mmCIF file of C-alpha atoms and ligand atoms in Angstrom:
data_model
loop_
_atom_site.group_PDB
_atom_site.id
_atom_site.type_symbol
_atom_site.label_atom_id
_atom_site.label_comp_id
_atom_site.label_asym_id
_atom_site.label_seq_id
_atom_site.Cartn_x
_atom_site.Cartn_y
_atom_site.Cartn_z
ATOM 1 C CA UNK A 1 6.050 17.843 84.799
ATOM 2 C CA UNK A 2 4.102 20.974 84.800
ATOM 3 C CA UNK A 3 3.543 22.737 81.589
ATOM 4 C CA UNK A 4 1.049 25.502 82.533
ATOM 5 C CA UNK A 5 0.672 28.205 85.172
ATOM 6 C CA UNK A 6 -2.377 28.104 87.319
ATOM 7 C CA UNK A 7 -5.656 28.631 85.573
ATOM 8 C CA UNK A 8 -6.735 32.145 85.615
ATOM 9 C CA UNK A 9 -10.414 31.225 85.896
ATOM 10 C CA UNK A 10 -11.671 28.167 87.549
ATOM 11 C CA UNK A 11 -15.315 27.171 87.690
ATOM 12 C CA UNK A 12 -16.936 24.484 89.827
ATOM 13 C CA UNK A 13 -19.862 22.563 89.498
ATOM 14 C CA UNK A 14 -20.539 21.606 93.105
ATOM 15 C CA UNK A 15 -22.366 18.381 92.571
ATOM 16 C CA UNK A 16 -23.207 15.354 94.851
ATOM 17 C CA UNK A 17 -24.247 16.928 97.965
ATOM 18 C CA UNK A 18 -27.614 14.872 98.120
ATOM 19 C CA UNK A 19 -26.006 11.652 97.511
ATOM 20 C CA UNK A 20 -23.168 12.385 100.079
ATOM 21 C CA UNK A 21 -26.029 12.866 102.598
ATOM 22 C CA UNK A 22 -28.054 9.815 101.803
ATOM 23 C CA UNK A 23 -25.189 7.534 102.018
ATOM 24 C CA UNK A 24 -25.028 8.748 105.504
ATOM 25 C CA UNK A 25 -28.647 8.054 106.183
ATOM 26 C CA UNK A 26 -29.279 11.727 106.369
ATOM 27 C CA UNK A 27 -31.703 14.172 104.422
ATOM 28 C CA UNK A 28 -30.325 15.769 101.313
ATOM 29 C CA UNK A 29 -30.471 19.022 102.914
ATOM 30 C CA UNK A 30 -27.861 17.973 105.199
ATOM 31 C CA UNK A 31 -25.354 17.416 102.410
ATOM 32 C CA UNK A 32 -26.023 21.008 101.206
ATOM 33 C CA UNK A 33 -24.959 22.347 104.612
ATOM 34 C CA UNK A 34 -21.835 20.264 104.372
ATOM 35 C CA UNK A 35 -21.360 21.593 100.891
ATOM 36 C CA UNK A 36 -21.508 25.183 102.252
ATOM 37 C CA UNK A 37 -18.736 24.489 104.500
ATOM 38 C CA UNK A 38 -16.638 22.817 101.936
ATOM 39 C CA UNK A 39 -17.011 25.786 99.678
ATOM 40 C CA UNK A 40 -15.831 28.090 102.237
ATOM 41 C CA UNK A 41 -12.759 26.207 102.833
ATOM 42 C CA UNK A 42 -12.184 25.837 98.891
ATOM 43 C CA UNK A 43 -12.514 29.724 98.644
ATOM 44 C CA UNK A 44 -9.878 30.385 101.302
ATOM 45 C CA UNK A 45 -7.635 27.929 99.611
ATOM 46 C CA UNK A 46 -8.070 29.377 96.033
ATOM 47 C CA UNK A 47 -7.467 32.866 96.812
ATOM 48 C CA UNK A 48 -4.450 31.976 99.105
ATOM 49 C CA UNK A 49 -2.913 30.233 96.144
ATOM 50 C CA UNK A 50 -3.486 33.192 94.050
ATOM 51 C CA UNK A 51 -6.393 32.353 91.781
ATOM 52 C CA UNK A 52 -7.734 35.405 90.205
ATOM 53 C CA UNK A 53 -11.220 34.301 89.191
ATOM 54 C CA UNK A 54 -13.584 31.591 90.807
ATOM 55 C CA UNK A 55 -17.040 30.824 89.519
ATOM 56 C CA UNK A 56 -19.356 28.304 91.369
ATOM 57 C CA UNK A 57 -22.533 26.811 90.473
ATOM 58 C CA UNK A 58 -24.675 27.236 93.521
ATOM 59 C CA UNK A 59 -28.158 26.827 91.966
ATOM 60 C CA UNK A 60 -29.476 26.193 88.484
ATOM 61 C CA UNK A 61 -32.455 27.584 86.916
ATOM 62 C CA UNK A 62 -33.662 24.023 86.723
ATOM 63 C CA UNK A 63 -33.022 23.277 90.273
ATOM 64 C CA UNK A 64 -36.705 24.944 90.731
ATOM 65 C CA UNK A 65 -37.832 21.501 89.680
ATOM 66 C CA UNK A 66 -36.903 19.985 93.090
ATOM 67 C CA UNK A 67 -39.053 19.780 96.036
ATOM 68 C CA UNK A 68 -40.365 22.826 97.874
ATOM 69 C CA UNK A 69 -38.715 21.733 100.817
ATOM 70 C CA UNK A 70 -35.201 21.279 99.372
ATOM 71 C CA UNK A 71 -35.452 24.555 97.422
ATOM 72 C CA UNK A 72 -36.714 26.621 100.516
ATOM 73 C CA UNK A 73 -33.775 24.983 102.641
ATOM 74 C CA UNK A 74 -31.437 25.938 100.025
ATOM 75 C CA UNK A 75 -32.652 29.751 99.698
ATOM 76 C CA UNK A 76 -32.478 29.878 103.598
ATOM 77 C CA UNK A 77 -28.850 28.395 103.406
ATOM 78 C CA UNK A 78 -27.929 31.188 100.928
ATOM 79 C CA UNK A 79 -29.246 33.896 103.133
ATOM 80 C CA UNK A 80 -27.580 32.570 106.407
ATOM 81 C CA UNK A 81 -24.390 31.827 104.581
ATOM 82 C CA UNK A 82 -24.021 35.009 102.675
ATOM 83 C CA UNK A 83 -24.645 36.888 105.880
ATOM 84 C CA UNK A 84 -22.411 34.895 108.336
ATOM 85 C CA UNK A 85 -19.708 33.113 106.431
ATOM 86 C CA UNK A 86 -18.107 35.658 104.038
ATOM 87 C CA UNK A 87 -15.524 37.165 106.530
ATOM 88 C CA UNK A 88 -12.667 35.878 104.155
ATOM 89 C CA UNK A 89 -14.042 38.221 101.550
ATOM 90 C CA UNK A 90 -12.704 41.241 103.670
ATOM 91 C CA UNK A 91 -9.217 39.731 104.206
ATOM 92 C CA UNK A 92 -8.633 38.978 100.816
ATOM 93 C CA UNK A 93 -10.319 42.056 99.181
ATOM 94 C CA UNK A 94 -12.525 39.746 97.151
ATOM 95 C CA UNK A 95 -15.095 41.110 94.879
ATOM 96 C CA UNK A 96 -18.290 39.051 95.055
ATOM 97 C CA UNK A 97 -20.554 39.120 91.904
ATOM 98 C CA UNK A 98 -23.527 37.035 90.886
ATOM 99 C CA UNK A 99 -24.685 35.455 87.710
ATOM 100 C CA UNK A 100 -28.325 34.523 86.939
ATOM 101 C CA UNK A 101 -31.837 35.533 86.809
ATOM 102 C CA UNK A 102 -33.133 37.632 89.738
ATOM 103 C CA UNK A 103 -36.609 36.488 89.060
ATOM 104 C CA UNK A 104 -38.143 34.287 91.015
ATOM 105 C CA UNK A 105 -35.570 34.442 93.712
ATOM 106 C CA UNK A 106 -37.098 35.400 97.177
ATOM 107 C CA UNK A 107 -36.761 39.059 98.086
ATOM 108 C CA UNK A 108 -34.673 38.072 101.195
ATOM 109 C CA UNK A 109 -32.055 36.254 98.965
ATOM 110 C CA UNK A 110 -31.989 39.111 96.615
ATOM 111 C CA UNK A 111 -31.298 41.882 99.486
ATOM 112 C CA UNK A 112 -28.253 39.750 100.903
ATOM 113 C CA UNK A 113 -26.829 39.311 97.398
ATOM 114 C CA UNK A 114 -27.306 42.882 96.652
ATOM 115 C CA UNK A 115 -25.610 43.951 99.987
ATOM 116 C CA UNK A 116 -22.521 41.597 99.321
ATOM 117 C CA UNK A 117 -22.156 42.972 95.923
ATOM 118 C CA UNK A 118 -22.347 46.567 97.028
ATOM 119 C CA UNK A 119 -19.975 46.070 99.975
ATOM 120 C CA UNK A 120 -17.276 44.419 97.917
ATOM 121 C CA UNK A 121 -17.703 46.231 94.516
ATOM 122 C CA UNK A 122 -14.472 48.432 95.205
ATOM 123 C CA UNK A 123 -12.381 45.346 96.024
ATOM 124 C CA UNK A 124 -9.413 44.877 93.849
ATOM 125 C CA UNK A 125 -8.619 41.210 94.887
ATOM 126 C CA UNK A 126 -9.981 38.029 93.207
ATOM 127 C CA UNK A 127 -13.500 37.834 91.815
ATOM 128 C CA UNK A 128 -15.935 35.330 93.337
ATOM 129 C CA UNK A 129 -18.626 34.677 90.867
ATOM 130 C CA UNK A 130 -21.538 32.956 92.325
ATOM 131 C CA UNK A 131 -24.076 31.317 89.789
ATOM 132 C CA UNK A 132 -27.425 31.361 91.485
ATOM 133 C CA UNK A 133 -30.535 30.818 89.558
ATOM 134 C CA UNK A 134 -28.216 30.509 86.752
ATOM 135 C CA UNK A 135 -28.543 28.735 83.355
ATOM 136 C CA UNK A 136 -26.273 29.080 80.348
ATOM 137 C CA UNK A 137 -29.044 29.003 77.614
ATOM 138 C CA UNK A 138 -31.015 31.593 79.819
ATOM 139 C CA UNK A 139 -27.833 33.672 79.963
ATOM 140 C CA UNK A 140 -27.421 33.587 76.160
ATOM 141 C CA UNK A 141 -31.238 34.524 75.536
ATOM 142 C CA UNK A 142 -30.950 37.294 78.114
ATOM 143 C CA UNK A 143 -27.623 38.541 76.491
ATOM 144 C CA UNK A 144 -29.307 38.330 73.068
ATOM 145 C CA UNK A 145 -32.224 40.465 74.170
ATOM 146 C CA UNK A 146 -29.998 43.054 75.650
ATOM 147 C CA UNK A 147 -27.864 43.434 72.708
ATOM 148 C CA UNK A 148 -30.907 43.370 70.269
ATOM 149 C CA UNK A 149 -32.345 46.362 72.277
ATOM 150 C CA UNK A 150 -29.027 48.331 71.905
ATOM 151 C CA UNK A 151 -29.247 47.642 68.165
ATOM 152 C CA UNK A 152 -32.810 48.740 67.912
ATOM 153 C CA UNK A 153 -32.049 51.770 69.911
ATOM 154 C CA UNK A 154 -29.298 52.638 67.440
ATOM 155 C CA UNK A 155 -26.541 52.353 70.406
ATOM 156 C CA UNK A 156 -24.558 49.421 68.661
ATOM 157 C CA UNK A 157 -24.120 48.908 65.165
ATOM 158 C CA UNK A 158 -25.101 45.247 64.104
ATOM 159 C CA UNK A 159 -21.702 44.885 62.578
ATOM 160 C CA UNK A 160 -19.974 45.439 65.925
ATOM 161 C CA UNK A 161 -21.447 42.266 67.157
ATOM 162 C CA UNK A 162 -18.684 39.799 67.807
ATOM 163 C CA UNK A 163 -17.321 37.463 70.285
ATOM 164 C CA UNK A 164 -15.889 39.988 72.586
ATOM 165 C CA UNK A 165 -19.089 42.129 72.367
ATOM 166 C CA UNK A 166 -21.028 38.982 73.519
ATOM 167 C CA UNK A 167 -18.767 38.422 76.200
ATOM 168 C CA UNK A 168 -19.246 42.001 77.523
ATOM 169 C CA UNK A 169 -23.018 41.463 77.708
ATOM 170 C CA UNK A 170 -23.147 38.212 79.692
ATOM 171 C CA UNK A 171 -24.411 38.363 83.222
ATOM 172 C CA UNK A 172 -20.587 39.148 84.229
ATOM 173 C CA UNK A 173 -17.994 40.278 81.892
ATOM 174 C CA UNK A 174 -15.268 37.851 83.069
ATOM 175 C CA UNK A 175 -12.445 36.135 81.197
ATOM 176 C CA UNK A 176 -12.946 32.792 79.661
ATOM 177 C CA UNK A 177 -12.938 29.738 81.912
ATOM 178 C CA UNK A 178 -9.708 27.796 81.767
ATOM 179 C CA UNK A 179 -10.748 24.873 84.110
ATOM 180 C CA UNK A 180 -14.022 23.302 84.926
ATOM 181 C CA UNK A 181 -14.187 20.824 87.941
ATOM 182 C CA UNK A 182 -17.360 18.898 88.427
ATOM 183 C CA UNK A 183 -17.447 16.725 91.393
ATOM 184 C CA UNK A 184 -19.474 13.418 91.903
ATOM 185 C CA UNK A 185 -18.483 11.598 88.768
ATOM 186 C CA UNK A 186 -21.193 13.030 86.525
ATOM 187 C CA UNK A 187 -19.811 13.664 83.149
ATOM 188 C CA UNK A 188 -22.040 16.496 81.880
ATOM 189 C CA UNK A 189 -22.158 20.254 81.750
ATOM 190 C CA UNK A 190 -25.854 20.819 83.036
ATOM 191 C CA UNK A 191 -26.217 24.198 81.413
ATOM 192 C CA UNK A 192 -23.225 25.773 83.130
ATOM 193 C CA UNK A 193 -21.293 28.698 81.391
ATOM 194 C CA UNK A 194 -21.981 27.425 78.058
ATOM 195 C CA UNK A 195 -20.515 30.510 76.252
ATOM 196 C CA UNK A 196 -17.596 30.765 78.552
ATOM 197 C CA UNK A 197 -16.231 27.322 78.475
ATOM 198 C CA UNK A 198 -15.374 27.127 74.872
ATOM 199 C CA UNK A 199 -11.734 26.130 75.477
ATOM 200 C CA UNK A 200 -11.775 25.123 79.044
ATOM 201 C CA UNK A 201 -10.135 21.886 80.215
ATOM 202 C CA UNK A 202 -12.499 19.690 82.149
ATOM 203 C CA UNK A 203 -11.983 17.472 85.201
ATOM 204 C CA UNK A 204 -14.444 14.999 86.804
ATOM 205 C CA UNK A 205 -13.224 13.721 90.218
ATOM 206 C CA UNK A 206 -15.601 11.060 91.656
ATOM 207 C CA UNK A 207 -15.804 12.454 95.151
ATOM 208 C CA UNK A 208 -19.002 14.306 96.033
ATOM 209 C CA UNK A 209 -18.675 17.744 96.621
ATOM 210 C CA UNK A 210 -18.681 17.924 100.558
ATOM 211 C CA UNK A 211 -15.581 15.546 100.277
ATOM 212 C CA UNK A 212 -13.897 17.889 97.620
ATOM 213 C CA UNK A 213 -11.298 19.513 100.166
ATOM 214 C CA UNK A 214 -8.056 21.474 99.633
ATOM 215 C CA UNK A 215 -6.059 18.449 99.019
ATOM 216 C CA UNK A 216 -8.415 17.399 96.291
ATOM 217 C CA UNK A 217 -8.507 20.807 94.800
ATOM 218 C CA UNK A 218 -4.551 20.844 94.905
ATOM 219 C CA UNK A 219 -4.621 17.674 92.913
ATOM 220 C CA UNK A 220 -7.040 19.171 90.459
ATOM 221 C CA UNK A 221 -4.798 22.027 89.970
ATOM 222 C CA UNK A 222 -1.826 19.768 89.247
ATOM 223 C CA UNK A 223 -3.939 18.002 86.697
ATOM 224 C CA UNK A 224 -4.701 21.185 84.951
ATOM 225 C CA UNK A 225 -0.956 22.042 84.972
ATOM 226 C CA UNK A 226 -0.188 18.894 82.993
ATOM 227 C CA UNK A 227 -2.655 19.805 80.310
ATOM 228 C CA UNK A 228 -1.547 20.758 76.792
ATOM 229 C CA UNK A 229 -3.738 23.551 75.641
ATOM 230 C CA UNK A 230 -3.932 24.493 71.922
ATOM 231 C CA UNK A 231 -6.933 26.700 71.144
ATOM 232 C CA UNK A 232 -7.019 25.100 67.861
ATOM 233 C CA UNK A 233 -3.430 25.579 67.048
ATOM 234 C CA UNK A 234 -0.691 22.994 66.896
ATOM 235 C CA UNK A 235 1.084 21.410 69.725
ATOM 236 C CA UNK A 236 3.671 23.621 71.311
HETATM 237 C C1 IPE B 301 -25.551 19.786 94.070
HETATM 238 O O1 IPE B 301 -25.663 18.744 94.771
HETATM 239 C C2 IPE B 301 -26.051 21.129 94.748
HETATM 240 C C3 IPE B 301 -27.111 21.611 94.030
HETATM 241 C C4 IPE B 301 -27.577 21.325 92.883
HETATM 242 C C5 IPE B 301 -27.818 22.831 94.735
HETATM 243 P P1 IPE B 301 -26.943 17.914 94.527
HETATM 244 O O2 IPE B 301 -28.190 18.330 95.209
HETATM 245 O O3 IPE B 301 -27.193 17.848 92.954
HETATM 246 O O4 IPE B 301 -26.630 16.325 94.883
HETATM 247 P P2 IPE B 301 -26.843 15.111 93.926
HETATM 248 O O5 IPE B 301 -26.252 15.323 92.665
HETATM 249 O O6 IPE B 301 -28.398 14.904 93.977
HETATM 250 O O7 IPE B 301 -26.326 14.049 94.827
HETATM 251 C C1 IPE B 302 -25.724 21.189 88.549
HETATM 252 O O1 IPE B 302 -26.198 19.892 89.184
HETATM 253 C C2 IPE B 302 -26.373 22.429 89.207
HETATM 254 C C3 IPE B 302 -25.415 22.798 90.342
HETATM 255 C C4 IPE B 302 -24.364 22.046 90.928
HETATM 256 C C5 IPE B 302 -25.826 23.832 91.219
HETATM 257 P P1 IPE B 302 -27.399 19.316 89.075
HETATM 258 O O2 IPE B 302 -27.342 18.059 90.004
HETATM 259 O O3 IPE B 302 -28.696 20.127 89.066
HETATM 260 O O4 IPE B 302 -27.339 18.642 87.695
HETATM 261 P P2 IPE B 302 -28.086 17.182 86.814
HETATM 262 O O5 IPE B 302 -29.597 17.464 87.107
HETATM 263 O O6 IPE B 302 -27.465 16.029 87.652
HETATM 264 O O7 IPE B 302 -27.755 17.429 85.283
HETATM 265 MG MG1 MG B 303 -26.737 16.892 91.365
#
């Protein structure tokens, strides 16, 4: 039985690329390439189904701890991918936005990110939020700094700081996340959208991200539709 409409905002922690590749006797970076292909299919599927907001965790602030080779392969993959694979954006009038710190992303990555945002900023379709060099705690620290500056400059009265004002000063001002999907069987949040997931439903499929196809996504959405959300109230 379906209780719910589709989630308004879905957030995906795309995990398990490395293990997917290692199990096939390939280098971890091969898994990232496959993951990128999967992401493209999922985007098309999500926007065809009418999802309004899709956030994905592409690279965390902590992922810089990985080998130089893995980090640089990922950065090159972002450049190639954003330049070549985003044709679906036009068809669905998708607005692409990024969340995360710019520093220390390479100039080339930043310039393709900027170009995509610029080219899609007027689009009135779904919003695709790519979290790249993103950390939830870093976002809260950056938001705090920005709001503090506004208070010190006399632009915001300190008593005006509330949950909504905080949301407006995160990297992107998006509605709360309804549904978090983390692939690969790991049961943790790993610093993803800490503020936005306050009342989200969670789903942890065992498959590695490259195998999380349209069928898996459809199952995930069905599971969401069975959940009973209460937001601290009583059961409907
Ligand atoms: C997720 O897959 C992609 C990124 C973090 C960039 P992983 O690379 O974390 O794959 P596993 O978890 O090591 O298998
Ligand atoms: C989270 O996955 C980050 C992304 C999917 C981009 P990780 O693989 O980095 O998380 P941990 O280290 O297992 O917690
Ligand atoms: Mg991982």
